[in-house]
Every structure is written in structure tokens, then in C-alpha cells.
mmCIF file of C-alpha atoms in Angstrom:
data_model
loop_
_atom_site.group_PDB
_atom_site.id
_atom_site.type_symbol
_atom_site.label_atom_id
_atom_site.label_comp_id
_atom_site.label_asym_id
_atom_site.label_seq_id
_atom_site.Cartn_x
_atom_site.Cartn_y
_atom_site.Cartn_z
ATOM 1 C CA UNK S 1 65.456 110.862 232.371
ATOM 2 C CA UNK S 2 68.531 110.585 234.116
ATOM 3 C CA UNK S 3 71.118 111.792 232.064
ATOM 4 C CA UNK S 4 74.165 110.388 234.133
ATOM 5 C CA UNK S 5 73.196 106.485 233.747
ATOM 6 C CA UNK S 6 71.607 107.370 230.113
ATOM 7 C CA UNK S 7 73.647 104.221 227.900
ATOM 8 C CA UNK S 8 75.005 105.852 224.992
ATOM 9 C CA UNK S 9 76.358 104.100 222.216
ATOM 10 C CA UNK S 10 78.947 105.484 219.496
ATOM 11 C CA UNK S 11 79.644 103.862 216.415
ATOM 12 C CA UNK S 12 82.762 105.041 214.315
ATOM 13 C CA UNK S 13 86.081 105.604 216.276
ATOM 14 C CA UNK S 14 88.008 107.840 214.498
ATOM 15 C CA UNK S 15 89.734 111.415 215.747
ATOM 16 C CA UNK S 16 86.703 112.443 216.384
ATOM 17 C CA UNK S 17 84.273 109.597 217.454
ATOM 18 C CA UNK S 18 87.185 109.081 220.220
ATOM 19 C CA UNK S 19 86.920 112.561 221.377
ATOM 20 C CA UNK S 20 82.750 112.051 222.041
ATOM 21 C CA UNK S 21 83.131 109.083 223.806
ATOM 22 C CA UNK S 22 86.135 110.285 225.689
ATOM 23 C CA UNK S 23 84.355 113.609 227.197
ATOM 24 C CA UNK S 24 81.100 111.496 227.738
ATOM 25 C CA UNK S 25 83.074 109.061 229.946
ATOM 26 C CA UNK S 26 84.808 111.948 231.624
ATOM 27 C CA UNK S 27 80.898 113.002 232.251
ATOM 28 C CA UNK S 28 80.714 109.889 233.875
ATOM 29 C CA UNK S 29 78.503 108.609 231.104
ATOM 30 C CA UNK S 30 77.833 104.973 230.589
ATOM 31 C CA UNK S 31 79.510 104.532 226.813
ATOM 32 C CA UNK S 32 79.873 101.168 224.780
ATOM 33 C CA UNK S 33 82.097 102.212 221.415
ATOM 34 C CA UNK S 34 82.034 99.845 217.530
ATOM 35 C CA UNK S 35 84.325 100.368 215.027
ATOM 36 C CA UNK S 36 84.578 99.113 211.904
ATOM 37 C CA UNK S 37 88.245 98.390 212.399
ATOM 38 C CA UNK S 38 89.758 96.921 215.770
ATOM 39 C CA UNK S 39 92.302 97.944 217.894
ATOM 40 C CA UNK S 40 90.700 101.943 218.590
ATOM 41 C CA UNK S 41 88.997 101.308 221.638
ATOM 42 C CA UNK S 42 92.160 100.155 223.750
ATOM 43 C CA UNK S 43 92.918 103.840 225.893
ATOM 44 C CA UNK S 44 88.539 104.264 225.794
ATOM 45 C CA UNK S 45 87.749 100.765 227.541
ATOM 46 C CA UNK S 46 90.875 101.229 230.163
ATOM 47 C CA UNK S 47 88.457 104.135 231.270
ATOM 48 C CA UNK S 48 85.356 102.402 231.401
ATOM 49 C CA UNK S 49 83.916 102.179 228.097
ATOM 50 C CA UNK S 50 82.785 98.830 226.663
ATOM 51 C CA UNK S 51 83.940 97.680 222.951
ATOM 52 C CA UNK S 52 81.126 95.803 220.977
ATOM 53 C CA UNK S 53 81.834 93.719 218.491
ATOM 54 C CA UNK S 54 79.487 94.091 215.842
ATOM 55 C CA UNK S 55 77.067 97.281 215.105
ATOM 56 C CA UNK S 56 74.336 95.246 216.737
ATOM 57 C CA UNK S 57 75.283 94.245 219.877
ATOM 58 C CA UNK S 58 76.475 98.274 220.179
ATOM 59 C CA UNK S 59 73.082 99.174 219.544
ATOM 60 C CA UNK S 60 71.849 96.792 222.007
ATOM 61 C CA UNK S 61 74.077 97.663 224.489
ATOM 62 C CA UNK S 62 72.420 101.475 224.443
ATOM 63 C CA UNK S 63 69.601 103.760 225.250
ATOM 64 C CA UNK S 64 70.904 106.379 222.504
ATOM 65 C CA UNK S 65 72.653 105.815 219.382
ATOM 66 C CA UNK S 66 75.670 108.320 218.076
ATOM 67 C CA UNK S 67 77.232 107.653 214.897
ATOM 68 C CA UNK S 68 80.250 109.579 213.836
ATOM 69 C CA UNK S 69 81.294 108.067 210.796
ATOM 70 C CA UNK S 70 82.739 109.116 207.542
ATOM 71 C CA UNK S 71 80.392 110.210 205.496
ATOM 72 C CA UNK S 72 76.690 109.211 204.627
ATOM 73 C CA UNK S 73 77.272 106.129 202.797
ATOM 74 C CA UNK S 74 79.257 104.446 205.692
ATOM 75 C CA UNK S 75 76.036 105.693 207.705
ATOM 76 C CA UNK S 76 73.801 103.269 205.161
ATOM 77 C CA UNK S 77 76.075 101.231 204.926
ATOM 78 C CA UNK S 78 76.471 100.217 208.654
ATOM 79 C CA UNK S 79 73.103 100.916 209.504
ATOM 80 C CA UNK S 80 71.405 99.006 207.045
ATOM 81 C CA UNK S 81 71.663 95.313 208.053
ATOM 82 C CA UNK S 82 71.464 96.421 211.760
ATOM 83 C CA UNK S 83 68.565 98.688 211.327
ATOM 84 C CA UNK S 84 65.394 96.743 213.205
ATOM 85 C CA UNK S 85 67.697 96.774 216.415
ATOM 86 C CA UNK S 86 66.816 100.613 216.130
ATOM 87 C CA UNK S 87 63.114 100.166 215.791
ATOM 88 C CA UNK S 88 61.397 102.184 218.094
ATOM 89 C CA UNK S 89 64.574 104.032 219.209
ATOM 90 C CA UNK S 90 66.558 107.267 218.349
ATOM 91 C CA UNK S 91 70.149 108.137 216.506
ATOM 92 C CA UNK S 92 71.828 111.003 216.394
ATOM 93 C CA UNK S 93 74.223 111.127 213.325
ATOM 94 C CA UNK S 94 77.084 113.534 213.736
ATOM 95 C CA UNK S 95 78.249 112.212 210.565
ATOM 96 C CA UNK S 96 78.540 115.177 208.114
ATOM 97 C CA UNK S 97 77.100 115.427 204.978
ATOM 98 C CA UNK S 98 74.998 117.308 202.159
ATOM 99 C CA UNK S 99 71.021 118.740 203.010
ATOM 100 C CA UNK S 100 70.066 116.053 201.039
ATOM 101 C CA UNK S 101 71.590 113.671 202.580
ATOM 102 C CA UNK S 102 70.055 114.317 206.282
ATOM 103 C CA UNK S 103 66.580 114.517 205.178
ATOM 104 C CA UNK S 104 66.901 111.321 202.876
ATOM 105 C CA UNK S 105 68.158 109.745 205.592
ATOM 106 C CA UNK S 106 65.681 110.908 207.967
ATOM 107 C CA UNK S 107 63.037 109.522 205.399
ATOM 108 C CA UNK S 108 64.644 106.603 205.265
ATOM 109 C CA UNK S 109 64.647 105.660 209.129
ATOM 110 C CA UNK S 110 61.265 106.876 210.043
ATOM 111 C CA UNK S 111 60.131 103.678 207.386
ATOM 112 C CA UNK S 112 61.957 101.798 210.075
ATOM 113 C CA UNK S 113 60.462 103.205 212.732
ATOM 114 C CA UNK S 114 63.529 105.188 213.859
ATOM 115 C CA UNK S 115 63.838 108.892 215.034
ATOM 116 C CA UNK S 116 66.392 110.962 213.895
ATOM 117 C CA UNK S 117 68.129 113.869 215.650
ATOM 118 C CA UNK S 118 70.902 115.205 212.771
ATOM 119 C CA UNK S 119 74.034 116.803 214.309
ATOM 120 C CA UNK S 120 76.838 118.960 212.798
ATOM 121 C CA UNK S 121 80.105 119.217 215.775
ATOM 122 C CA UNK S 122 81.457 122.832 215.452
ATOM 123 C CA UNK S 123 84.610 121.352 217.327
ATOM 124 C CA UNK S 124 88.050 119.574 216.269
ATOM 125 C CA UNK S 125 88.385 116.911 218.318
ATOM 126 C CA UNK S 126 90.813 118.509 220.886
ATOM 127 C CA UNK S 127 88.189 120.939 221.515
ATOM 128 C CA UNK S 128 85.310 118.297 221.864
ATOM 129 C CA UNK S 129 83.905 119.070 225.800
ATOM 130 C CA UNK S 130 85.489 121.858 226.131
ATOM 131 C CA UNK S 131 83.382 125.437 226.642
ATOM 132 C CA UNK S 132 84.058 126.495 223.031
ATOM 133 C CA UNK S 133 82.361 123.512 221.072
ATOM 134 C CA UNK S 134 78.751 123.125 220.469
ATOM 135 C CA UNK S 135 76.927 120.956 218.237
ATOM 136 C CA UNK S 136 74.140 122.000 215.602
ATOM 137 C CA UNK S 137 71.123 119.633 215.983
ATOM 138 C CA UNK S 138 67.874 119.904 213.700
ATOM 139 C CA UNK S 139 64.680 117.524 214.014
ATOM 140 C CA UNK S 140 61.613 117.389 216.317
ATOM 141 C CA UNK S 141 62.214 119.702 218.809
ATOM 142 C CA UNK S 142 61.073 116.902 221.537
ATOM 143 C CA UNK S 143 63.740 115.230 220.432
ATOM 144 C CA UNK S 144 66.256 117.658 220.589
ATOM 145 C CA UNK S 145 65.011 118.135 224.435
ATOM 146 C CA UNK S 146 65.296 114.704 225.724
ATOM 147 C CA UNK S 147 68.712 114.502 223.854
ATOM 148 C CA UNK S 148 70.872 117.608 224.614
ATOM 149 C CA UNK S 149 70.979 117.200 228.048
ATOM 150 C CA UNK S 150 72.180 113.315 227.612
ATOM 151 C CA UNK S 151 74.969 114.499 225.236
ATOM 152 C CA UNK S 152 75.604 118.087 226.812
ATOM 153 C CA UNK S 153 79.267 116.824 227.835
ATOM 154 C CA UNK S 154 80.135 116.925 223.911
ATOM 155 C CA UNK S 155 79.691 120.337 223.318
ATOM 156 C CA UNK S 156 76.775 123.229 224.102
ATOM 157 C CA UNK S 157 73.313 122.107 222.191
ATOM 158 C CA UNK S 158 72.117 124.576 219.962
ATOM 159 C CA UNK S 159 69.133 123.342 218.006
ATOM 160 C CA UNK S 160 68.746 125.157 214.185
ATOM 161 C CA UNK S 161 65.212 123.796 213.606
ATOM 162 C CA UNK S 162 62.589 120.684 212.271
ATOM 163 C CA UNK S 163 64.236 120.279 209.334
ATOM 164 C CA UNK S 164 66.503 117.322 209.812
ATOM 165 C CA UNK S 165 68.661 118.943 206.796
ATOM 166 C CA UNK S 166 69.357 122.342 208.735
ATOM 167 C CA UNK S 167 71.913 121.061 211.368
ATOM 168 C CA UNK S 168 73.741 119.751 207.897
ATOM 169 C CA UNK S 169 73.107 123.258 206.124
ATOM 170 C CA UNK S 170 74.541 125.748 208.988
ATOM 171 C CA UNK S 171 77.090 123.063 209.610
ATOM 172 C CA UNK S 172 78.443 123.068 205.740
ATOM 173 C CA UNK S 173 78.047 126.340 205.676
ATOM 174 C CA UNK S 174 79.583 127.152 208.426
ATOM 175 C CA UNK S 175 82.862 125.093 207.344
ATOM 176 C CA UNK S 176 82.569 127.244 204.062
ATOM 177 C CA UNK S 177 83.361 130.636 206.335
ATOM 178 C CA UNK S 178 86.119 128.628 208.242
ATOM 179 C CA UNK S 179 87.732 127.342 205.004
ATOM 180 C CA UNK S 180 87.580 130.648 203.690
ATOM 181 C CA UNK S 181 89.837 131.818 206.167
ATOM 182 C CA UNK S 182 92.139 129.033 205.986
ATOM 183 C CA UNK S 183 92.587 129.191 202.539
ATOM 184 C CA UNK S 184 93.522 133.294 203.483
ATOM 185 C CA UNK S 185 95.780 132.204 206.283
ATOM 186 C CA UNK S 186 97.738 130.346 204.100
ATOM 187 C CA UNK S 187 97.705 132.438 200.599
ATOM 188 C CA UNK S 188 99.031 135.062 203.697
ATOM 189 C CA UNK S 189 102.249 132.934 205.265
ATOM 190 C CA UNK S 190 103.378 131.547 201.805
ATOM 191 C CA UNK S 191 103.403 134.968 200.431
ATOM 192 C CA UNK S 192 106.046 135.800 203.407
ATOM 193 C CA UNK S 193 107.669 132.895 203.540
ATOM 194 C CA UNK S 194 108.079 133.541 199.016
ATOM 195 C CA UNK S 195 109.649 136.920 200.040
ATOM 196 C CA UNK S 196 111.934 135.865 202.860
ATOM 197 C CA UNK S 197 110.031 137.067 205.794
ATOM 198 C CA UNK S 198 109.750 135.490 209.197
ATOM 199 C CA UNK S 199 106.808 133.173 208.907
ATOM 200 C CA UNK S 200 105.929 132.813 212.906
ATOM 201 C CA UNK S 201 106.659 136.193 213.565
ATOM 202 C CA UNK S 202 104.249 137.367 210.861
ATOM 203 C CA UNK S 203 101.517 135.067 212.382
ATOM 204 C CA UNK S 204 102.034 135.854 215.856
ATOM 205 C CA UNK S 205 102.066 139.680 215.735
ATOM 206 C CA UNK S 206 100.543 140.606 212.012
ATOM 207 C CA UNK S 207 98.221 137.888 211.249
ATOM 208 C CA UNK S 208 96.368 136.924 213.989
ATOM 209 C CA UNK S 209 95.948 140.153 215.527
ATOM 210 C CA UNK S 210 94.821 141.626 212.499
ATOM 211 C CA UNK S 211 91.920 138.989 211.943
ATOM 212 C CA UNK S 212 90.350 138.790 215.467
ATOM 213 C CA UNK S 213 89.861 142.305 214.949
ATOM 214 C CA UNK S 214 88.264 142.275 211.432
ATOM 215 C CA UNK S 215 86.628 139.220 211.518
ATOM 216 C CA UNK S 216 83.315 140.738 213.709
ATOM 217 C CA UNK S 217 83.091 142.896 210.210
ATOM 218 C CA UNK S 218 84.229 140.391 207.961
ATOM 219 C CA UNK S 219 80.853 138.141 209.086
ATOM 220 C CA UNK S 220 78.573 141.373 209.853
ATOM 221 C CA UNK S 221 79.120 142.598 206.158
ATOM 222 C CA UNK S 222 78.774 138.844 204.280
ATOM 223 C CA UNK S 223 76.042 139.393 202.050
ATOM 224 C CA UNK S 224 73.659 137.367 199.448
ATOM 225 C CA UNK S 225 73.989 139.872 196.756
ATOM 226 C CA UNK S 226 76.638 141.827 194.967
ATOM 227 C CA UNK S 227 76.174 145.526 196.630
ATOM 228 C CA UNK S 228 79.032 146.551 198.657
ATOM 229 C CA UNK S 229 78.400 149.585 200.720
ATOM 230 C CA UNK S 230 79.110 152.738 199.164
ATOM 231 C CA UNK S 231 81.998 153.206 202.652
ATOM 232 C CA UNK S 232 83.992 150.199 201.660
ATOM 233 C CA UNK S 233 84.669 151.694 198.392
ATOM 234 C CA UNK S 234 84.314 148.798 196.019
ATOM 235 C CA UNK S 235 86.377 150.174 193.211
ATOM 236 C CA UNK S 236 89.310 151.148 195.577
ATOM 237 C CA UNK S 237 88.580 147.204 196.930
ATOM 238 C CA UNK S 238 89.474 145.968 193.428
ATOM 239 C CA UNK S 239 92.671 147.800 192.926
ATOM 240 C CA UNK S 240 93.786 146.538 196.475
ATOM 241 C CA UNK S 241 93.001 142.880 195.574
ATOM 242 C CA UNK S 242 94.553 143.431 192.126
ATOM 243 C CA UNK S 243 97.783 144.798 193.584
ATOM 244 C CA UNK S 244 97.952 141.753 195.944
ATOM 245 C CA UNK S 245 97.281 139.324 193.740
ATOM 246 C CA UNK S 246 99.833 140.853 191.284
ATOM 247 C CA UNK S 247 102.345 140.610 194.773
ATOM 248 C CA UNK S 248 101.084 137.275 194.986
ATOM 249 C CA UNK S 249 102.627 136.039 191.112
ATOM 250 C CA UNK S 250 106.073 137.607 191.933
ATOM 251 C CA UNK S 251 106.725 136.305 194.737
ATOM 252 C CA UNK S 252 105.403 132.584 192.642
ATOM 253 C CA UNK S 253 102.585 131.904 195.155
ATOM 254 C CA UNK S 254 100.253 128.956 193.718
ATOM 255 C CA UNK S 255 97.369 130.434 191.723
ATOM 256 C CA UNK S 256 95.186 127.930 193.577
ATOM 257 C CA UNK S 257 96.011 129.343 196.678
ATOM 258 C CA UNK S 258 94.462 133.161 195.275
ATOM 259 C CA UNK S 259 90.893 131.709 194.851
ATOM 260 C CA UNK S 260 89.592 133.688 198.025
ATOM 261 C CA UNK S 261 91.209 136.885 196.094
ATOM 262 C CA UNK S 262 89.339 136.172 192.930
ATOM 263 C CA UNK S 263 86.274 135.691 194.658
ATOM 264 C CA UNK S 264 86.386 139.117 196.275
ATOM 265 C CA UNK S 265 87.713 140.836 193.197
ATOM 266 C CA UNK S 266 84.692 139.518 190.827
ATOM 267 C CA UNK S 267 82.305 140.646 193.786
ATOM 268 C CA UNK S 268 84.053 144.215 194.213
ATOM 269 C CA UNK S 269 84.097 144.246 189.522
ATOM 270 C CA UNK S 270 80.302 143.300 190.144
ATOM 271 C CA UNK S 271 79.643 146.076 192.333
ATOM 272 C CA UNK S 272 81.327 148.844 190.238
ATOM 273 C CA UNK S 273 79.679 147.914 187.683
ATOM 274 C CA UNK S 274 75.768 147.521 189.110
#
């Protein structure tokens, strides 16, 4: 295969369906680009992409199928009166969704006599092409083969298995870990910002520093099960956590924003007691 003059087609042009087809043309890919609603393509077809006007004629127009779309019901959705164009061919749905989803929908195409490669983009899209993004892919590993190196400009391929649900699984559950944070990063500035201290500062020189270096144990010690090692001191863990979520109500942070505290509190409660 010739993975330069490979036609790739992506249906669904939002933030991040623009950012594929922008580092595929910057590949020097041939791209043609649908959207459900006009007037995206514009700053993708004054570099060389085509626009189709209807999900058919974008299928047509390519060798590979991408869709990036909003969730799995806009998949069906678009898919399903365009399907038999597919026959015989391959998609790769970056679209996320559930583990049930991917393998229902795998299921669904291989009655139309379509393969499906599953994707999950561990990218935003300003970070689509560059060296830090890579993209989960699960299904045949054949597949996967003749694929990755067609759609390597998107991100680093890293395939998770057979199991068209898996790239959906690691990519959900990946997205848990990174919410996690989030939802700390922000319990942590409005807690400053409650008290009157200097928000960017505290980022900058407190924050970030402090979670690059914990977050290697932070992912090494995430456990299945209740038991905390006897070294981190579970019961000292819960007074810690109580104290800051007790710091947390005077200062009038939102209780929703504490629901990473109360996670780790009933874990650290569980392990005292066990």
C-alpha cells in the first residue's frame, strides 16, 4: 500500500475532525471531508482537501473511511442510509463511546459486509500530529496493520487488542484518570482563589510542579481493591483528606467540586477498617 496517495475520507468536522484532516493533509495525504453542517471545510479545502456533499459521495471519494462524530448515535445515524457504499470496505470510528457501543457496532457492520477498526484519540485537537498524541485502536490485528501506517500522521498507533470494544474501554478509562485530575486541579485553584491567594502563581510554582512529580506514584499505586499499603498510612490519609475537606467548607468551595476527596477518604475509611 502506499500510504502517501492512500484516499482518506473523514466524516464529522468538528474541533477535532478538523484537526485529523488538517495533520493528514500536512502529511500530504489525499483527504475529502462531510459534515453534517456547511461552511467547516472553508480553511481545509484552501489546502487541498475536497468537501463532499453528502455522506455518500465522501465515502466514494475514499479508500479509508474516518468518522469523528459526536457520539454513537450520529455514527448510526449517518451511516445507516449510506451503509452499502461501505460494503466490502473498512471504517475507522474515532467517535467515542461506551464498550457496548463499539462491539454492537462492529456487529452491526460486519452484517454489511464492513470491517471495523475502533479508535479512541488520546489528543485535544491542538495536539492532534504532534509527537505526544496517539490513538488506541482495537479489532483484527490485520487491520490495524494496513491502517496505522495510512493514518500515522494523526497520532502514534498503539493497538489494545481484537476486541473492537477495548480501544473504547482504555480510552474511557483513560479519560476517567484525566478527569480525575481535573476535577483536583480545580477543587485546588478555587480553594486559593476562596482564601485570597494568587491563583497563577499557585499553579505555576505549587501545582504543577507538585503533580508531575507525584503523578508516576499516583498511577503506579491505583488499585482494584481497597488495601492501601501499610507505608501510605491509610488512617493518617483520612485525617489529611478530612482536614482538607473541612479547609475546603470554610473557605465555601462547592461540595461538588470535593468528590475526588470523598472518593479517597471512603477508600482510606475502607482500608482502616479491613
Amino acid at each position: 500500500m502506499n500510504t502517501q496517495h492512500e484516499r482518506i475520507s473523514i466524516l464529522g468536522l468538528g474541533a477535532m475532525g478538523r484537526a485529523l484532516a488538517s495533520a493528514l493533509l500536512a502529511a500530504g495525504r489525499d483527504v475529502t471531508v462531510w459534515n453534517r453542517t456547511p461552511g467547516k471545510a472553508g480553511e481545509l479545502v484552501a489546502r487541498g482537501a475536497r468537501e463532499a456533499s453528502g455522506v455518500e459521495e465522501a465515502i466514494e471519494a475514499g479508500d479509508l473511511t474516518v468518522a469523528c462524530l459526536l457520539n454513537d448515535a450520529s455514527v448510526r445515524e449517518t451511516l445507516a442510509p449510506a451503509v452499502p457504499k461501505l460494503a466490502g470496505g473498512t471504517l475507522v470510528n474515532l467517535t467515542s463511546g461506551s464498550v457496548r457501543q463499539a462491539r454492537e457496532l462492529a456487529g452491526w457492520l460486519e452484517g454489511q459486509g464492513v470491517r471495523l477498526l475502533s479508535g479512541g484519540i488520546m489528543a485535544v485537537p491542538p495536539t492532534v500530529g504532534t509527537e505526544g498524541a496517539f490513538i488506541l485502536y482495537s479489532g483484527a490485528r490485520d487491520l490495524f496493520d494496513r491502517v496505522a501506517p495510512v493514518l500515522g500522521p494523526i497520532g502514534r498507533p498503539h493497538w489494545v487488542g481484537e476486541d473492537p470494544g477495548f480501544a473504547a474501554l482504555y480510552d474511557m478509562a483513560a479519560l476517567s484518570g484525566m478527569y480525575g485530575m481535573s476535577a483536583g486541579a480545580d477543587h485546588a485553584v478555587t480553594l486559593v482563589h476562596r482564601e485570597g491567594g494568587d491563583v497563577e502563581t499557585f499553579k505555576r510554582e505549587v501545582l504543577q510542579p507538585w503533580m508531575e512529580q507525584m503523578l508516576p506514584f499516583m498511577v503506579g499505586g491505583a488499585d482494584v481493591t481497597a488495601l492501601v499499603p501499610e507505608e501510605f498510612n491509610p488512617a493518617m490519609q483520612a485525617t489529611g483528606l478530612e482536614n482538607i475537606l473541612s479547609a475546603s467548607e470554610e473557605a465555601g468551595v462547592p461540595g461538588d467540586l470535593a468528590g475526588h476527596l470523598r472518593s479517597s477518604l471512603w477508600r482510606m475509611r475502607r482500608a482502616v477498617a479491613g
